Short mmCIF file of C-alpha atoms and ligand atoms in Angstrom, two decimals:
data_model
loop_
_atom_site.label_atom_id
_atom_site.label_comp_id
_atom_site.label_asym_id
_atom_site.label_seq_id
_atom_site.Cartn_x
_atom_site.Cartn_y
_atom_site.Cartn_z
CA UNK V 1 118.75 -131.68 -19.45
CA UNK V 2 120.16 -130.07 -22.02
CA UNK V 3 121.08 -131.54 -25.48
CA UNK V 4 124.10 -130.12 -27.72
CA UNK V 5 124.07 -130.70 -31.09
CA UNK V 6 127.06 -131.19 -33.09
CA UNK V 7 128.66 -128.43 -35.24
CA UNK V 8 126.60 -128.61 -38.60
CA UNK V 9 123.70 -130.40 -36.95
CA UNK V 10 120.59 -129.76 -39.74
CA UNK V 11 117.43 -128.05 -39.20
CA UNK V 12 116.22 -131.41 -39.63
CA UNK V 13 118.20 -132.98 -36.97
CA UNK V 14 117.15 -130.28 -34.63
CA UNK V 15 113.15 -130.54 -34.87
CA UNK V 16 113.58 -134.47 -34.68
CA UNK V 17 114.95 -134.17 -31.53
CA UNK V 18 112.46 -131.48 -30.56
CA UNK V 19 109.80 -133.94 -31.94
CA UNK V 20 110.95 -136.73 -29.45
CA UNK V 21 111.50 -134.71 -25.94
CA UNK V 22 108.10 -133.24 -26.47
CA UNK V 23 106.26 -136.21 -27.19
CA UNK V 24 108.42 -137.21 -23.25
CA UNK V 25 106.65 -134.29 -21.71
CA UNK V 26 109.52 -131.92 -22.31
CA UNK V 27 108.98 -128.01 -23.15
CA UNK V 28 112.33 -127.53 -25.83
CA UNK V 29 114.07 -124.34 -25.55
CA UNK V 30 116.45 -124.22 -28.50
CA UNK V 31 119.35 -121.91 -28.14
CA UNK V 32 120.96 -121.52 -32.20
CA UNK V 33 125.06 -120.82 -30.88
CA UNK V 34 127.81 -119.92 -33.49
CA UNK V 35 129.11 -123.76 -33.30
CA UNK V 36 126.53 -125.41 -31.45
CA UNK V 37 122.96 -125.65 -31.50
CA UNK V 38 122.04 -126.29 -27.86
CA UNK V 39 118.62 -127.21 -27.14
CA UNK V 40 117.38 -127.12 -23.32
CA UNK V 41 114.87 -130.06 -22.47
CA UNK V 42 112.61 -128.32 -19.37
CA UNK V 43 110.02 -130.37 -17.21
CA UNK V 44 109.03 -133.77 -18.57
CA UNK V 45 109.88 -137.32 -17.51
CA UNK V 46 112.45 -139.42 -16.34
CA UNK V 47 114.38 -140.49 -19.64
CA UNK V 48 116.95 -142.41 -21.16
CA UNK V 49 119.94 -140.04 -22.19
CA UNK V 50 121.63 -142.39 -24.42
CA UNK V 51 117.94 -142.71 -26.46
CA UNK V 52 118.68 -139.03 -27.60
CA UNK V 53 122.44 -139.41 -28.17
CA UNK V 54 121.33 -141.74 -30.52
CA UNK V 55 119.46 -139.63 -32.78
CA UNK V 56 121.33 -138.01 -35.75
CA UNK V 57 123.10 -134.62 -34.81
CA UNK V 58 123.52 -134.92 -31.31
CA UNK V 59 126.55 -134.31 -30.21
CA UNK V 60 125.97 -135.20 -26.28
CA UNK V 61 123.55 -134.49 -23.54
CA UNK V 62 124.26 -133.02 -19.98
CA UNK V 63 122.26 -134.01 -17.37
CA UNK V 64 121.93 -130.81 -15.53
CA UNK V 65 121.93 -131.21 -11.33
CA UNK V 66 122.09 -127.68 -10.66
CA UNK V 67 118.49 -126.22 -10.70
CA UNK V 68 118.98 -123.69 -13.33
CA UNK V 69 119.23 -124.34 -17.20
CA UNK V 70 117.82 -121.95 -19.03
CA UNK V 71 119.32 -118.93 -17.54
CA UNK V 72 122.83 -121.21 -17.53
CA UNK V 73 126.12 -120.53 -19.49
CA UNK V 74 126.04 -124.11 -20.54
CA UNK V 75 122.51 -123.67 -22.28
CA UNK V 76 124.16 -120.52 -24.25
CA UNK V 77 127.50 -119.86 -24.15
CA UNK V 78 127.30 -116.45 -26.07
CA UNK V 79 126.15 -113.29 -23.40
CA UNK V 80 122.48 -112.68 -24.09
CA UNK V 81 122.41 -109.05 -25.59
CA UNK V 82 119.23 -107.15 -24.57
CA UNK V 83 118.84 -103.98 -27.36
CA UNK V 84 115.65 -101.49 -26.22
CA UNK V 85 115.79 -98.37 -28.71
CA UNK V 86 119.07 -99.13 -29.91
CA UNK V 87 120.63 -99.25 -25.98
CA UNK V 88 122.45 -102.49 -25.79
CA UNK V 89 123.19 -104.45 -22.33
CA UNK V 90 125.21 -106.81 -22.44
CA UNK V 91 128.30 -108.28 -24.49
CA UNK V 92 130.92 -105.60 -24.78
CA UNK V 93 127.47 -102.74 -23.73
CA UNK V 94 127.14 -100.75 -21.02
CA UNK V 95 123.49 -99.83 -21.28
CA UNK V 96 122.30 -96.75 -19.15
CA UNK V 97 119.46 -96.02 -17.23
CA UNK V 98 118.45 -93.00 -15.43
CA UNK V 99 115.69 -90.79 -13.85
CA UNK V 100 113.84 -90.27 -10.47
CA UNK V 101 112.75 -93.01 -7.87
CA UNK V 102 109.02 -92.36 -8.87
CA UNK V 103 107.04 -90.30 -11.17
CA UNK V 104 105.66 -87.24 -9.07
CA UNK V 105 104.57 -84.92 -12.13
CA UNK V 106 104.74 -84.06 -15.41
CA UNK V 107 106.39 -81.29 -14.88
CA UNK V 108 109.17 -83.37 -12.42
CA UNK V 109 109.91 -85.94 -15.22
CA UNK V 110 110.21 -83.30 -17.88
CA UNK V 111 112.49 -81.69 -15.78
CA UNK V 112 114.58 -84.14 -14.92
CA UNK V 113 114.24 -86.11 -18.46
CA UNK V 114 115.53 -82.95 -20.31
CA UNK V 115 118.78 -82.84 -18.20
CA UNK V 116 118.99 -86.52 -18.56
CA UNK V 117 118.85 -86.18 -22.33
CA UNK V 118 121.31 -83.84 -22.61
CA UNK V 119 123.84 -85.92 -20.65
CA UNK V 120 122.88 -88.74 -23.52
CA UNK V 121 120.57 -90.89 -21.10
CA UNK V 122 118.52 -92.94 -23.09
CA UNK V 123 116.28 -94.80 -21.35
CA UNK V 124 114.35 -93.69 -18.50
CA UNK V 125 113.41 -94.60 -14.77
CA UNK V 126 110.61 -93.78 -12.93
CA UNK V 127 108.07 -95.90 -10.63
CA UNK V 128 104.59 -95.29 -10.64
CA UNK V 129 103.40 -98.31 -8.26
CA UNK V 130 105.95 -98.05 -5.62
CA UNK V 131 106.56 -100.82 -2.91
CA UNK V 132 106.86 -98.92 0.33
CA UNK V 133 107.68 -100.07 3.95
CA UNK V 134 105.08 -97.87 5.04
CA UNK V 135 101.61 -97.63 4.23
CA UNK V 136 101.49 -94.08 4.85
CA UNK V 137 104.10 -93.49 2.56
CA UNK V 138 103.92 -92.37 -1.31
CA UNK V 139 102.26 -95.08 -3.05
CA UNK V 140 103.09 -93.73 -6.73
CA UNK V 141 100.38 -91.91 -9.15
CA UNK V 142 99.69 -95.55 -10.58
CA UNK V 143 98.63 -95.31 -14.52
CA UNK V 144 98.45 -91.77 -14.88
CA UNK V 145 102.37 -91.71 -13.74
CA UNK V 146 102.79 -94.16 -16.51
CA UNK V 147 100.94 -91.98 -18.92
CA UNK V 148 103.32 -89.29 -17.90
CA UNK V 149 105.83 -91.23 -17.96
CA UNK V 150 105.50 -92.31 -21.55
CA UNK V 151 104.88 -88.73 -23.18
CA UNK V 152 107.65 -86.96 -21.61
CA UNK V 153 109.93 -90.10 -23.06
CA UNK V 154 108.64 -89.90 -26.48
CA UNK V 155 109.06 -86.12 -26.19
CA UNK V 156 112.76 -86.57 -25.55
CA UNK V 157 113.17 -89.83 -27.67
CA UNK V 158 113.66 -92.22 -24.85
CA UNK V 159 112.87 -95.35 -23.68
CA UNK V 160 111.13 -96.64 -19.94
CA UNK V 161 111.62 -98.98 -17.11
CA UNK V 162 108.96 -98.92 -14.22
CA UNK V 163 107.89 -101.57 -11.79
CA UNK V 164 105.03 -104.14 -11.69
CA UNK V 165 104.02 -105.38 -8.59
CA UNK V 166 101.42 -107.44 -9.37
CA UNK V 167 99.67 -109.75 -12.52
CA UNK V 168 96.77 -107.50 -12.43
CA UNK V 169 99.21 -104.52 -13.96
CA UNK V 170 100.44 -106.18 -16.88
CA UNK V 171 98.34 -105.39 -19.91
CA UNK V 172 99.09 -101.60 -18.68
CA UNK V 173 103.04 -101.72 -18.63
CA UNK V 174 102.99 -103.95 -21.96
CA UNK V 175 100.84 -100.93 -23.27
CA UNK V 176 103.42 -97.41 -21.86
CA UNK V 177 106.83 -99.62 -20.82
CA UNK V 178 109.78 -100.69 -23.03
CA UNK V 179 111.67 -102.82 -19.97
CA UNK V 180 109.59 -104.43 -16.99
CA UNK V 181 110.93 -104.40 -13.92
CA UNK V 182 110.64 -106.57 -10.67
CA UNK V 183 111.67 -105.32 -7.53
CA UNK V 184 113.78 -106.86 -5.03
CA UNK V 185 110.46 -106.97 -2.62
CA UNK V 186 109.09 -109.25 -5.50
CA UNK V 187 112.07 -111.31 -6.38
CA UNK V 188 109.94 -114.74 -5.44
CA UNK V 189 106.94 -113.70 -6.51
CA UNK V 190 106.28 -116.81 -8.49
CA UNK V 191 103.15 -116.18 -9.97
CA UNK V 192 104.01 -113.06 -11.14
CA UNK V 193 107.28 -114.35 -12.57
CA UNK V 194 105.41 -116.85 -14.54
CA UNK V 195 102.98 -114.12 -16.35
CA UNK V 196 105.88 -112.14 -17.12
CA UNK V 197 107.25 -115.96 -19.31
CA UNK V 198 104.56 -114.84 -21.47
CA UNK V 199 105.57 -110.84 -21.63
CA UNK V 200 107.02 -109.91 -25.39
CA UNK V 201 109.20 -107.15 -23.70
CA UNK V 202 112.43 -107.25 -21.63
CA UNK V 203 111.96 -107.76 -17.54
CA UNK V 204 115.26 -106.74 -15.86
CA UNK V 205 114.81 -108.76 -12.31
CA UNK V 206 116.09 -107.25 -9.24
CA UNK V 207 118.36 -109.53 -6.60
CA UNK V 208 115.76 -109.73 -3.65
CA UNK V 209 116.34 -108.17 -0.06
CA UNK V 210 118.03 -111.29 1.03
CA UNK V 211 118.38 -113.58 -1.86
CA UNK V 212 121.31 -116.19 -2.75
CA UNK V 213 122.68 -115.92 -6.48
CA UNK V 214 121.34 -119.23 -7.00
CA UNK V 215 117.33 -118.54 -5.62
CA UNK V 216 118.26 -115.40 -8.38
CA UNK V 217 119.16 -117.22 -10.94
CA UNK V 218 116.08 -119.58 -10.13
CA UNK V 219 113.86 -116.41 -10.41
CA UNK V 220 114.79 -115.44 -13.57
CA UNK V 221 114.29 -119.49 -14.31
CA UNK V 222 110.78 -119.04 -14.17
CA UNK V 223 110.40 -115.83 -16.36
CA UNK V 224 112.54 -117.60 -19.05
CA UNK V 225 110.96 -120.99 -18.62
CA UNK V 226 107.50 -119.12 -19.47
CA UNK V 227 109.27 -118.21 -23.07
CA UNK V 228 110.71 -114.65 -22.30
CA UNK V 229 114.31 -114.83 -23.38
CA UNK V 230 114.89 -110.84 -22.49
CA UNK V 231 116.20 -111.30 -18.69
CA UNK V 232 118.34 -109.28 -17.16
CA UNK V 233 119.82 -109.16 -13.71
CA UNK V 234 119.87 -106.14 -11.47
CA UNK V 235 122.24 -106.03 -8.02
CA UNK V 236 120.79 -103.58 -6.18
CA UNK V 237 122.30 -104.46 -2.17
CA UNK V 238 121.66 -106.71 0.25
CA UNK V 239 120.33 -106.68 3.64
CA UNK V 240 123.68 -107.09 5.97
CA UNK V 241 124.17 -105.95 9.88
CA UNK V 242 125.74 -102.68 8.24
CA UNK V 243 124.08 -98.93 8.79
CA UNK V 244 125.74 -96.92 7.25
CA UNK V 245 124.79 -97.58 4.17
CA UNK V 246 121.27 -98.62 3.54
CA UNK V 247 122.03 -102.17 1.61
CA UNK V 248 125.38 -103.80 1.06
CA UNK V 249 126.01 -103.22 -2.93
CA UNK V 250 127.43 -107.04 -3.95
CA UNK V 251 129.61 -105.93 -6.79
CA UNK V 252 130.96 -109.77 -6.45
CA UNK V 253 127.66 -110.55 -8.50
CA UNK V 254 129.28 -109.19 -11.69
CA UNK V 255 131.82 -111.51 -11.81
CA UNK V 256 129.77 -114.81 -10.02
CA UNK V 257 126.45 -114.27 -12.61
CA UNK V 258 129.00 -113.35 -15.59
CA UNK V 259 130.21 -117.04 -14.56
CA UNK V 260 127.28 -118.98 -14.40
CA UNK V 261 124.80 -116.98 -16.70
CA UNK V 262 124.68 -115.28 -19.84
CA UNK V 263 122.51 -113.10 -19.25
CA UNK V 264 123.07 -109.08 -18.78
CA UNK V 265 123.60 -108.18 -14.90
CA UNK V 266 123.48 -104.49 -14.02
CA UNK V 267 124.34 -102.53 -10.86
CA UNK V 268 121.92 -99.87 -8.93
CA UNK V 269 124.19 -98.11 -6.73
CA UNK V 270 121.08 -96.04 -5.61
CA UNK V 271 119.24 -98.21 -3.72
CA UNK V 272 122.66 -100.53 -3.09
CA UNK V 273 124.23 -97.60 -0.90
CA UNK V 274 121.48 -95.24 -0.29
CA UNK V 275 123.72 -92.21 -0.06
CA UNK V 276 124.36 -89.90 -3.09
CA UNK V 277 127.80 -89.17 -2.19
CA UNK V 278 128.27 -93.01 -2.48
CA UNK V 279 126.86 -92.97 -5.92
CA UNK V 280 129.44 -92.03 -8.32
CA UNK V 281 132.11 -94.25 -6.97
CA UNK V 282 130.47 -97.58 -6.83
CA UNK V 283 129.58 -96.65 -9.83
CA UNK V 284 133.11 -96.26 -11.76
CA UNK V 285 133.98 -99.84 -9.38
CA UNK V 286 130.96 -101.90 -11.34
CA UNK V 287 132.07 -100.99 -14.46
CA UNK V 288 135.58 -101.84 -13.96
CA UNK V 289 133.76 -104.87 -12.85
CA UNK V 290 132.56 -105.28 -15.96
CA UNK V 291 128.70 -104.59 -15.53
CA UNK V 292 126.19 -104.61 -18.76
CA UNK V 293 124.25 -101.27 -17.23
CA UNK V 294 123.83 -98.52 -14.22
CA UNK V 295 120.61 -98.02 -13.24
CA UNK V 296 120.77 -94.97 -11.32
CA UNK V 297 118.39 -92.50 -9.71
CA UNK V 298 118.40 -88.41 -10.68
CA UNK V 299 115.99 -85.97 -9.31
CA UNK V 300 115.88 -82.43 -11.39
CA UNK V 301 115.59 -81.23 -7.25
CA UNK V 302 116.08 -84.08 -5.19
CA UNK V 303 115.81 -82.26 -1.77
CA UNK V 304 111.93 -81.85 -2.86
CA UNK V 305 111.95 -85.82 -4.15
CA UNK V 306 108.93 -87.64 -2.66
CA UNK V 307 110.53 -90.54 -2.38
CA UNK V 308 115.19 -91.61 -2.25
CA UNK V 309 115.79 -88.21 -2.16
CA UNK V 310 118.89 -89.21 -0.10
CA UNK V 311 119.92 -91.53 -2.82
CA UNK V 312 118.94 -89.18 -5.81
CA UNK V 313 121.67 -87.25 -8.00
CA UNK V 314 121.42 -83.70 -9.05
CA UNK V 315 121.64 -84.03 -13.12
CA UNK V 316 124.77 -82.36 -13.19
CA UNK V 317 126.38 -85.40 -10.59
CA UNK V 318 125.21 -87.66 -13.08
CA UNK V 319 126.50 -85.95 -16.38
CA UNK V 320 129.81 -85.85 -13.94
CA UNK V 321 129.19 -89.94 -13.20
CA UNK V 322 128.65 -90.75 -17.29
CA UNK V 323 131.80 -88.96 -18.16
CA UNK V 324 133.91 -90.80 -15.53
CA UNK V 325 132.38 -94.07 -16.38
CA UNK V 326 132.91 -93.76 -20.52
CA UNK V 327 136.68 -93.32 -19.48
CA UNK V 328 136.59 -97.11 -17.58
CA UNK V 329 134.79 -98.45 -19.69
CA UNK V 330 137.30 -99.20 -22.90
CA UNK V 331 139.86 -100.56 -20.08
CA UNK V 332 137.88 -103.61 -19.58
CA UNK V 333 137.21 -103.82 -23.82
CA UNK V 334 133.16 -102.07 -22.91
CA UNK V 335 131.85 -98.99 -24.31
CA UNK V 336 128.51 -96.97 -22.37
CA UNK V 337 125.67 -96.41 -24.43
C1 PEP J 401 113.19 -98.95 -7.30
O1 PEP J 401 113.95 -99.23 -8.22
O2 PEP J 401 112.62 -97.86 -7.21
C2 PEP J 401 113.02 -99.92 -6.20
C3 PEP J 401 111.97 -99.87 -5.40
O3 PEP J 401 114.03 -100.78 -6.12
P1 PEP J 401 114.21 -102.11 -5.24
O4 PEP J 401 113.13 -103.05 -5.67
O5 PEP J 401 115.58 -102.54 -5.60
O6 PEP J 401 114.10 -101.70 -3.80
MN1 MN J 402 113.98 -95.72 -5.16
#
């Protein structure tokens, strides 16, 4: 349910009607808008609506049928804006985010941060617990690619996203990590979507293998139902009957999520095409979508990458992709950062 309040509803008027969902059983997310105060009544009982509308301020309440709220245009208008180390994503922000697919050395993310750097990248990728297909496969260095992580990005001023695949892990990203990410493998991991509700720090949710906008939207739901109001969205391809590429990259989500949602939704056209040649174009096509961020993976030497070589730019592809993509970006009224 969600309860607007009219335009120059008081502070008052706001925690009385806070006061009376909770006492139903209701958690109250409040949502302060530039007209309207919007306050989103979550869980609780069966109640009255017109037992709110009476209570001074209210301008009307929604019953909400659709399973989302929180994460829901109606509940807040206004785009979320997500700022980590003065990168913005969202609004009229193109936030950027580069680096390898995991963290193999010190010497491989200094490397390939110091070319990033130069070509302005500010916040940096890399996964230290890495969700493989294959047991066999490269599992990531775990907290000591973290560690590594986290000094060569304070050496070069930068910010980092890495993946948590389980509840166990989080006290150890909240310590080295600036943006939390889930993985498309981990979409519907519930539990772990309700620890990260109680995360201080921005989780940027990846659009599972095989996952509808709407079970998405429901995902992020959960984080921002547990109090996290940093969510963003990242398309990263779905699982079609097509080869050639490895996923499908659904640029369609831009516009659908930009509909529904108001919170940021970037685009990996890494894993969405799993081709480096592919890279830079889908690229320049999201943000003349109008996506709020890339997320793309570099290797300083990808043909020596342990893991998405294949999918990996050389830094000087990248710097090529950054330039192209500041030229779009003023044509639909966004600026990279
Ligand atoms: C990744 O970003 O390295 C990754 C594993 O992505 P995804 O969860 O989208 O496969
Ligand atoms: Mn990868």
């Amino acid at each position: 349910m969600l309860i607007i309040m009219r335009q120059g509803a008081t502070e008052k008027d706001i925690e009385k009607v806070k006061i009376f969902i909770e006492k139903k059983g209701f958690d109250a997310h409040i949502s302060i808008g530039e007209v309207h105060t919007v306050i989103g009544a979550v869980g609780g009982r069966v109640i009255d609506p017109r037992d709110i509308e009476l209570i001074e301020g209210v301008k009307e309440v929604i019953k909400i049928t659709s399973s989302y709220k929180l994460v829901s245009r109606v509940f807040q208008p206004e785009d979320t804006i997500i700022s980590v180390k003065g990168v913005k994503f969202g609004g009229s922000n193109i936030g950027m985010i580069a680096g390898p697919c995991a963290v193999e050395s010190y010497e491989q993310m200094d490397k390939t941060a110091q070319a990033l750097h130069k070509s302005g990248v500010r916040v940096l990728r890399g996964g230290a617990f890495k969700p493989r297909s294959s047991p066999y496969a490269f599992q990531g260095m775990g907290e000591e690619g973290l560690e590594i992580m986290r000094a060569v990005a304070d050496k070069y001023k930068m910010a980092v996203t890495s993946e948590v695949m389980e509840i166990s892990q989080i006290p150890l990203f909240e310590k080295y990590v600036d943006i939390l990410q889930v993985g498309a493998r981990n979409m519907q991991n519930f539990n772990l979507l309700k620890e990260l509700g109680n995360v201080r720090k921005p989780v940027m949710i990846k659009r599972g293998l095989s996952a509808t906008f709407e079970e998405w939207l429901m995902s992020a739901e959960y984080i921002m139902a547990g109090g996290n109001r940093e969510v963003m969205l990242c398309e990263r391809g779905i699982r079609t009957f097509e080869r050639v590429t490895r996923n499908t990259l659904d640029l369609s989500a831009i516009p659908v999520i930009k509909k529904v949602s108001h919170l940021p939704i970037l685009i990996d056209p890494s894993h969405g095409t799993g081709l480096r040649d592919k890279v830079i174009p889908m690229s320049r096509a999201a943000v003349a979508a109008g996506c709020d961020g890339l997320i793309i993976e570099v290797h300083h030497d990808p043909d020596s990458a342990q893991c998405d070589g294949a999918q990996s730019l050389y830094p000087e592809q990248y710097d090529k992709l950054y330039h192209s993509i500041k030229k779009i970006a003023p044509i639909v009224d966004k600026r990279v950062l």
